[in-house]
Every structure is written in C-alpha cells, then in structure tokens.
C-alpha cells in the first residue's frame, strides 16, 4: 500500500509540473525551417517566421512572420502574395516583390544578390552588399530606400517612394 501511494504521489507531482510547463523543456521559437526551394501556395498562410536555406522561396499566399533566406536562392513575392514581417536575404540570391505583391515590413539584402521592387512595401528597403537595388515604375514604397554597399541603386520614373524623415 505504501509503495502504491508513493507512486501515485510522484506521478501526480510530475503531471502537475508538466501541466504547469515547469517540467517540460523550454520551447524553441516558432520558426518554420526548410532546406531547398519552397512555395507558399495561393490561399495558404504560414503563421511563423519562415527560414529557407539554399533554395528559392516563392510566395503566392501569406506569411505572417519574418522571412529569411540564407545561401543560394531568392525570395519572390508574387502578385497576391503577402508578407507581414521583414524579409532578409544573406547571400548570392535576391529579393523580388512583383507587381501586386505586398510586404508589410523591411527588406534587407546583405550579400551579392539583387533586390527588385515592382509591388508594394510598407517599410524600408536596403541593399548592403555588392548587388543591385532596382525600384520599378509600378513600385510603391512607404519608407526609405538605400544602397549601402558596392552595388547600384536604380529608381525608375513613376515609382512612388514616401521617405521617412528622421
């Protein structure tokens, strides 16, 4: 009887600690990680930060979180695609926001890739590497646009950039 009571007490204590979250290991950040190319389909929503390594990320649907691409590959936001978060590309790929694509956040490219904006960005756009930053005539940017590396900045006539005054 003593052994059964002791086992029951220990089991109850473990259950209580686990239920309270004290006995469980610390949860990692809610990141969705993919290696290789990945597509967010039209109608699909990703409710996490999305990290793609060595592949191209094609966004036709919605990402509700930050997007990061590392290694070879690019991030492309197509018409109807939306990112509610920042986009960061860190290597030889690029970031493309096509006409009809929307980013509610900042875009930063720090490698040798290119950034092409033809859609809407509600945030700052930066290219800090050796790549090119091209703002097409259909682009709408509510933020600052800057080339801070050895690359080239081209803004086409008709593009609308509402710079933030700091």
PDB file of C-alpha atoms in Angstrom:
ATOM      1  CA  UNK A   1       0.000   0.000   0.000  1.00  0.00           C
ATOM      2  CA  UNK A   2       2.836   2.407   0.866  1.00  0.00           C
ATOM      3  CA  UNK A   3       4.534   1.803  -2.489  1.00  0.00           C
ATOM      4  CA  UNK A   4       1.284   2.443  -4.430  1.00  0.00           C
ATOM      5  CA  UNK A   5       0.614   5.657  -2.506  1.00  0.00           C
ATOM      6  CA  UNK A   6       4.201   6.847  -3.070  1.00  0.00           C
ATOM      7  CA  UNK A   7       3.982   6.071  -6.803  1.00  0.00           C
ATOM      8  CA  UNK A   8       0.660   7.910  -7.051  1.00  0.00           C
ATOM      9  CA  UNK A   9       2.056  10.981  -5.270  1.00  0.00           C
ATOM     10  CA  UNK A  10       5.162  11.083  -7.502  1.00  0.00           C
ATOM     11  CA  UNK A  11       3.097  10.597 -10.671  1.00  0.00           C
ATOM     12  CA  UNK A  12       0.697  13.354  -9.585  1.00  0.00           C
ATOM     13  CA  UNK A  13       3.593  15.727  -8.894  1.00  0.00           C
ATOM     14  CA  UNK A  14       5.137  15.063 -12.320  1.00  0.00           C
ATOM     15  CA  UNK A  15       1.783  15.587 -14.015  1.00  0.00           C
ATOM     16  CA  UNK A  16       1.246  18.870 -12.151  1.00  0.00           C
ATOM     17  CA  UNK A  17       4.703  20.177 -13.067  1.00  0.00           C
ATOM     18  CA  UNK A  18       4.322  19.176 -16.705  1.00  0.00           C
ATOM     19  CA  UNK A  19       0.870  20.742 -16.933  1.00  0.00           C
ATOM     20  CA  UNK A  20       2.232  23.981 -15.478  1.00  0.00           C
ATOM     21  CA  UNK A  21       5.017  23.950 -18.065  1.00  0.00           C
ATOM     22  CA  UNK A  22       7.714  23.642 -15.407  1.00  0.00           C
ATOM     23  CA  UNK A  23       8.785  20.098 -16.194  1.00  0.00           C
ATOM     24  CA  UNK A  24       8.802  20.493 -19.962  1.00  0.00           C
ATOM     25  CA  UNK A  25      11.902  21.667 -21.838  1.00  0.00           C
ATOM     26  CA  UNK A  26      11.907  25.287 -22.962  1.00  0.00           C
ATOM     27  CA  UNK A  27      10.097  25.748 -26.257  1.00  0.00           C
ATOM     28  CA  UNK A  28      12.120  26.999 -29.192  1.00  0.00           C
ATOM     29  CA  UNK A  29      10.981  29.932 -31.303  1.00  0.00           C
ATOM     30  CA  UNK A  30       8.128  29.179 -33.644  1.00  0.00           C
ATOM     31  CA  UNK A  31      10.248  29.072 -36.795  1.00  0.00           C
ATOM     32  CA  UNK A  32       9.415  27.050 -39.867  1.00  0.00           C
ATOM     33  CA  UNK A  33      12.662  25.902 -41.499  1.00  0.00           C
ATOM     34  CA  UNK A  34      13.082  24.499 -45.000  1.00  0.00           C
ATOM     35  CA  UNK A  35      16.140  23.387 -46.950  1.00  0.00           C
ATOM     36  CA  UNK A  36      15.799  23.724 -50.704  1.00  0.00           C
ATOM     37  CA  UNK A  37      13.124  25.543 -52.655  1.00  0.00           C
ATOM     38  CA  UNK A  38       9.709  26.028 -51.064  1.00  0.00           C
ATOM     39  CA  UNK A  39       6.393  27.503 -52.238  1.00  0.00           C
ATOM     40  CA  UNK A  40       3.688  29.161 -50.153  1.00  0.00           C
ATOM     41  CA  UNK A  41       0.646  28.395 -52.291  1.00  0.00           C
ATOM     42  CA  UNK A  42      -2.185  30.847 -53.000  1.00  0.00           C
ATOM     43  CA  UNK A  43      -4.684  30.582 -50.142  1.00  0.00           C
ATOM     44  CA  UNK A  44      -2.053  29.138 -47.782  1.00  0.00           C
ATOM     45  CA  UNK A  45      -0.968  31.047 -44.650  1.00  0.00           C
ATOM     46  CA  UNK A  46       2.227  30.421 -42.691  1.00  0.00           C
ATOM     47  CA  UNK A  47       1.831  31.760 -39.133  1.00  0.00           C
ATOM     48  CA  UNK A  48       5.522  31.546 -38.188  1.00  0.00           C
ATOM     49  CA  UNK A  49       8.848  33.004 -39.178  1.00  0.00           C
ATOM     50  CA  UNK A  50       9.982  31.185 -42.321  1.00  0.00           C
ATOM     51  CA  UNK A  51      13.662  30.362 -42.888  1.00  0.00           C
ATOM     52  CA  UNK A  52      14.792  28.846 -46.190  1.00  0.00           C
ATOM     53  CA  UNK A  53      18.352  27.620 -46.715  1.00  0.00           C
ATOM     54  CA  UNK A  54      19.831  27.063 -50.192  1.00  0.00           C
ATOM     55  CA  UNK A  55      16.597  27.373 -52.108  1.00  0.00           C
ATOM     56  CA  UNK A  56      14.162  29.827 -53.632  1.00  0.00           C
ATOM     57  CA  UNK A  57      11.092  30.789 -51.640  1.00  0.00           C
ATOM     58  CA  UNK A  58       8.059  31.581 -53.803  1.00  0.00           C
ATOM     59  CA  UNK A  59       5.212  33.338 -52.006  1.00  0.00           C
ATOM     60  CA  UNK A  60       1.780  33.281 -53.647  1.00  0.00           C
ATOM     61  CA  UNK A  61      -0.080  33.113 -50.318  1.00  0.00           C
ATOM     62  CA  UNK A  62       0.649  34.795 -46.983  1.00  0.00           C
ATOM     63  CA  UNK A  63       3.481  34.625 -44.460  1.00  0.00           C
ATOM     64  CA  UNK A  64       2.555  36.133 -41.107  1.00  0.00           C
ATOM     65  CA  UNK A  65       6.087  36.422 -39.736  1.00  0.00           C
ATOM     66  CA  UNK A  66       9.613  37.274 -40.817  1.00  0.00           C
ATOM     67  CA  UNK A  67      11.217  35.627 -43.843  1.00  0.00           C
ATOM     68  CA  UNK A  68      14.917  34.800 -44.093  1.00  0.00           C
ATOM     69  CA  UNK A  69      16.787  33.187 -46.982  1.00  0.00           C
ATOM     70  CA  UNK A  70      20.385  32.009 -46.489  1.00  0.00           C
ATOM     71  CA  UNK A  71      22.649  30.580 -49.171  1.00  0.00           C
ATOM     72  CA  UNK A  72      21.870  30.172 -52.844  1.00  0.00           C
ATOM     73  CA  UNK A  73      18.315  31.095 -53.706  1.00  0.00           C
ATOM     74  CA  UNK A  74      15.924  34.027 -53.606  1.00  0.00           C
ATOM     75  CA  UNK A  75      12.686  35.257 -52.078  1.00  0.00           C
ATOM     76  CA  UNK A  76       9.956  36.111 -54.601  1.00  0.00           C
ATOM     77  CA  UNK A  77       6.638  37.659 -53.547  1.00  0.00           C
ATOM     78  CA  UNK A  78       4.212  37.198 -56.434  1.00  0.00           C
ATOM     79  CA  UNK A  79       1.021  39.102 -57.257  1.00  0.00           C
ATOM     80  CA  UNK A  80      -1.445  38.291 -54.476  1.00  0.00           C
ATOM     81  CA  UNK A  81       1.376  37.214 -52.165  1.00  0.00           C
ATOM     82  CA  UNK A  82       1.828  38.952 -48.825  1.00  0.00           C
ATOM     83  CA  UNK A  83       4.458  39.023 -46.092  1.00  0.00           C
ATOM     84  CA  UNK A  84       3.517  40.564 -42.743  1.00  0.00           C
ATOM     85  CA  UNK A  85       7.073  40.829 -41.444  1.00  0.00           C
ATOM     86  CA  UNK A  86      10.612  41.585 -42.543  1.00  0.00           C
ATOM     87  CA  UNK A  87      12.454  39.882 -45.404  1.00  0.00           C
ATOM     88  CA  UNK A  88      16.197  39.259 -45.144  1.00  0.00           C
ATOM     89  CA  UNK A  89      18.417  37.638 -47.769  1.00  0.00           C
ATOM     90  CA  UNK A  90      22.029  36.907 -46.785  1.00  0.00           C
ATOM     91  CA  UNK A  91      23.947  35.535 -49.729  1.00  0.00           C
ATOM     92  CA  UNK A  92      24.044  35.434 -53.508  1.00  0.00           C
ATOM     93  CA  UNK A  93      20.288  35.312 -54.037  1.00  0.00           C
ATOM     94  CA  UNK A  94      17.897  38.202 -54.154  1.00  0.00           C
ATOM     95  CA  UNK A  95      14.532  39.574 -53.142  1.00  0.00           C
ATOM     96  CA  UNK A  96      11.848  40.290 -55.727  1.00  0.00           C
ATOM     97  CA  UNK A  97       8.460  41.822 -54.960  1.00  0.00           C
ATOM     98  CA  UNK A  98       6.437  41.574 -58.146  1.00  0.00           C
ATOM     99  CA  UNK A  99       3.635  43.933 -59.154  1.00  0.00           C
ATOM    100  CA  UNK A 100       0.673  43.037 -56.931  1.00  0.00           C
ATOM    101  CA  UNK A 101       2.934  41.588 -54.221  1.00  0.00           C
ATOM    102  CA  UNK A 102       2.873  43.179 -50.763  1.00  0.00           C
ATOM    103  CA  UNK A 103       5.363  43.354 -47.891  1.00  0.00           C
ATOM    104  CA  UNK A 104       4.401  44.970 -44.580  1.00  0.00           C
ATOM    105  CA  UNK A 105       7.918  45.192 -43.169  1.00  0.00           C
ATOM    106  CA  UNK A 106      11.513  45.960 -44.084  1.00  0.00           C
ATOM    107  CA  UNK A 107      13.566  44.290 -46.811  1.00  0.00           C
ATOM    108  CA  UNK A 108      17.325  43.830 -46.396  1.00  0.00           C
ATOM    109  CA  UNK A 109      19.785  42.092 -48.720  1.00  0.00           C
ATOM    110  CA  UNK A 110      23.356  41.770 -47.427  1.00  0.00           C
ATOM    111  CA  UNK A 111      25.119  39.605 -49.999  1.00  0.00           C
ATOM    112  CA  UNK A 112      25.786  39.907 -53.694  1.00  0.00           C
ATOM    113  CA  UNK A 113      22.180  39.415 -54.786  1.00  0.00           C
ATOM    114  CA  UNK A 114      19.732  41.893 -56.217  1.00  0.00           C
ATOM    115  CA  UNK A 115      16.573  43.488 -54.899  1.00  0.00           C
ATOM    116  CA  UNK A 116      13.791  44.296 -57.366  1.00  0.00           C
ATOM    117  CA  UNK A 117      10.643  46.055 -56.187  1.00  0.00           C
ATOM    118  CA  UNK A 118       7.649  46.306 -58.530  1.00  0.00           C
ATOM    119  CA  UNK A 119       4.938  45.838 -55.876  1.00  0.00           C
ATOM    120  CA  UNK A 120       4.207  47.490 -52.521  1.00  0.00           C
ATOM    121  CA  UNK A 121       6.496  47.674 -49.495  1.00  0.00           C
ATOM    122  CA  UNK A 122       5.348  49.324 -46.278  1.00  0.00           C
ATOM    123  CA  UNK A 123       8.829  49.630 -44.788  1.00  0.00           C
ATOM    124  CA  UNK A 124      12.452  50.340 -45.655  1.00  0.00           C
ATOM    125  CA  UNK A 125      14.359  48.655 -48.495  1.00  0.00           C
ATOM    126  CA  UNK A 126      18.139  48.195 -48.112  1.00  0.00           C
ATOM    127  CA  UNK A 127      20.841  46.560 -50.187  1.00  0.00           C
ATOM    128  CA  UNK A 128      24.115  46.373 -48.234  1.00  0.00           C
ATOM    129  CA  UNK A 129      26.283  44.149 -50.371  1.00  0.00           C
ATOM    130  CA  UNK A 130      27.581  44.131 -53.916  1.00  0.00           C
ATOM    131  CA  UNK A 131      24.177  43.614 -55.500  1.00  0.00           C
ATOM    132  CA  UNK A 132      21.767  45.907 -57.282  1.00  0.00           C
ATOM    133  CA  UNK A 133      18.634  47.604 -55.971  1.00  0.00           C
ATOM    134  CA  UNK A 134      16.060  48.293 -58.689  1.00  0.00           C
ATOM    135  CA  UNK A 135      12.798  50.114 -57.959  1.00  0.00           C
ATOM    136  CA  UNK A 136      10.449  49.688 -60.918  1.00  0.00           C
ATOM    137  CA  UNK A 137       7.866  52.269 -62.041  1.00  0.00           C
ATOM    138  CA  UNK A 138       4.981  50.269 -60.506  1.00  0.00           C
ATOM    139  CA  UNK A 139       6.639  50.190 -57.059  1.00  0.00           C
ATOM    140  CA  UNK A 140       5.066  51.816 -54.019  1.00  0.00           C
ATOM    141  CA  UNK A 141       7.389  52.102 -51.009  1.00  0.00           C
ATOM    142  CA  UNK A 142       6.381  53.738 -47.735  1.00  0.00           C
ATOM    143  CA  UNK A 143       9.854  54.037 -46.251  1.00  0.00           C
ATOM    144  CA  UNK A 144      13.462  54.698 -47.151  1.00  0.00           C
ATOM    145  CA  UNK A 145      15.408  53.109 -49.998  1.00  0.00           C
ATOM    146  CA  UNK A 146      19.178  52.750 -49.646  1.00  0.00           C
ATOM    147  CA  UNK A 147      22.197  51.107 -51.238  1.00  0.00           C
ATOM    148  CA  UNK A 148      24.958  50.982 -48.625  1.00  0.00           C
ATOM    149  CA  UNK A 149      27.446  48.660 -50.252  1.00  0.00           C
ATOM    150  CA  UNK A 150      29.313  48.475 -53.529  1.00  0.00           C
ATOM    151  CA  UNK A 151      26.116  47.876 -55.502  1.00  0.00           C
ATOM    152  CA  UNK A 152      23.972  50.119 -57.640  1.00  0.00           C
ATOM    153  CA  UNK A 153      20.629  51.847 -56.931  1.00  0.00           C
ATOM    154  CA  UNK A 154      18.216  52.480 -59.815  1.00  0.00           C
ATOM    155  CA  UNK A 155      14.802  54.112 -59.339  1.00  0.00           C
ATOM    156  CA  UNK A 156      12.581  54.150 -62.433  1.00  0.00           C
ATOM    157  CA  UNK A 157      10.415  57.161 -63.255  1.00  0.00           C
ATOM    158  CA  UNK A 158       6.902  56.663 -61.886  1.00  0.00           C
ATOM    159  CA  UNK A 159       7.956  54.770 -58.763  1.00  0.00           C
ATOM    160  CA  UNK A 160       6.438  56.228 -55.593  1.00  0.00           C
ATOM    161  CA  UNK A 161       8.687  56.399 -52.550  1.00  0.00           C
ATOM    162  CA  UNK A 162       7.379  58.101 -49.413  1.00  0.00           C
ATOM    163  CA  UNK A 163      10.575  58.538 -47.427  1.00  0.00           C
ATOM    164  CA  UNK A 164      10.570  58.589 -43.643  1.00  0.00           C
ATOM    165  CA  UNK A 165      12.039  61.804 -42.280  1.00  0.00           C
ATOM    166  CA  UNK A 166      14.307  61.099 -39.312  1.00  0.00           C
TER     167      UNK A 166
END
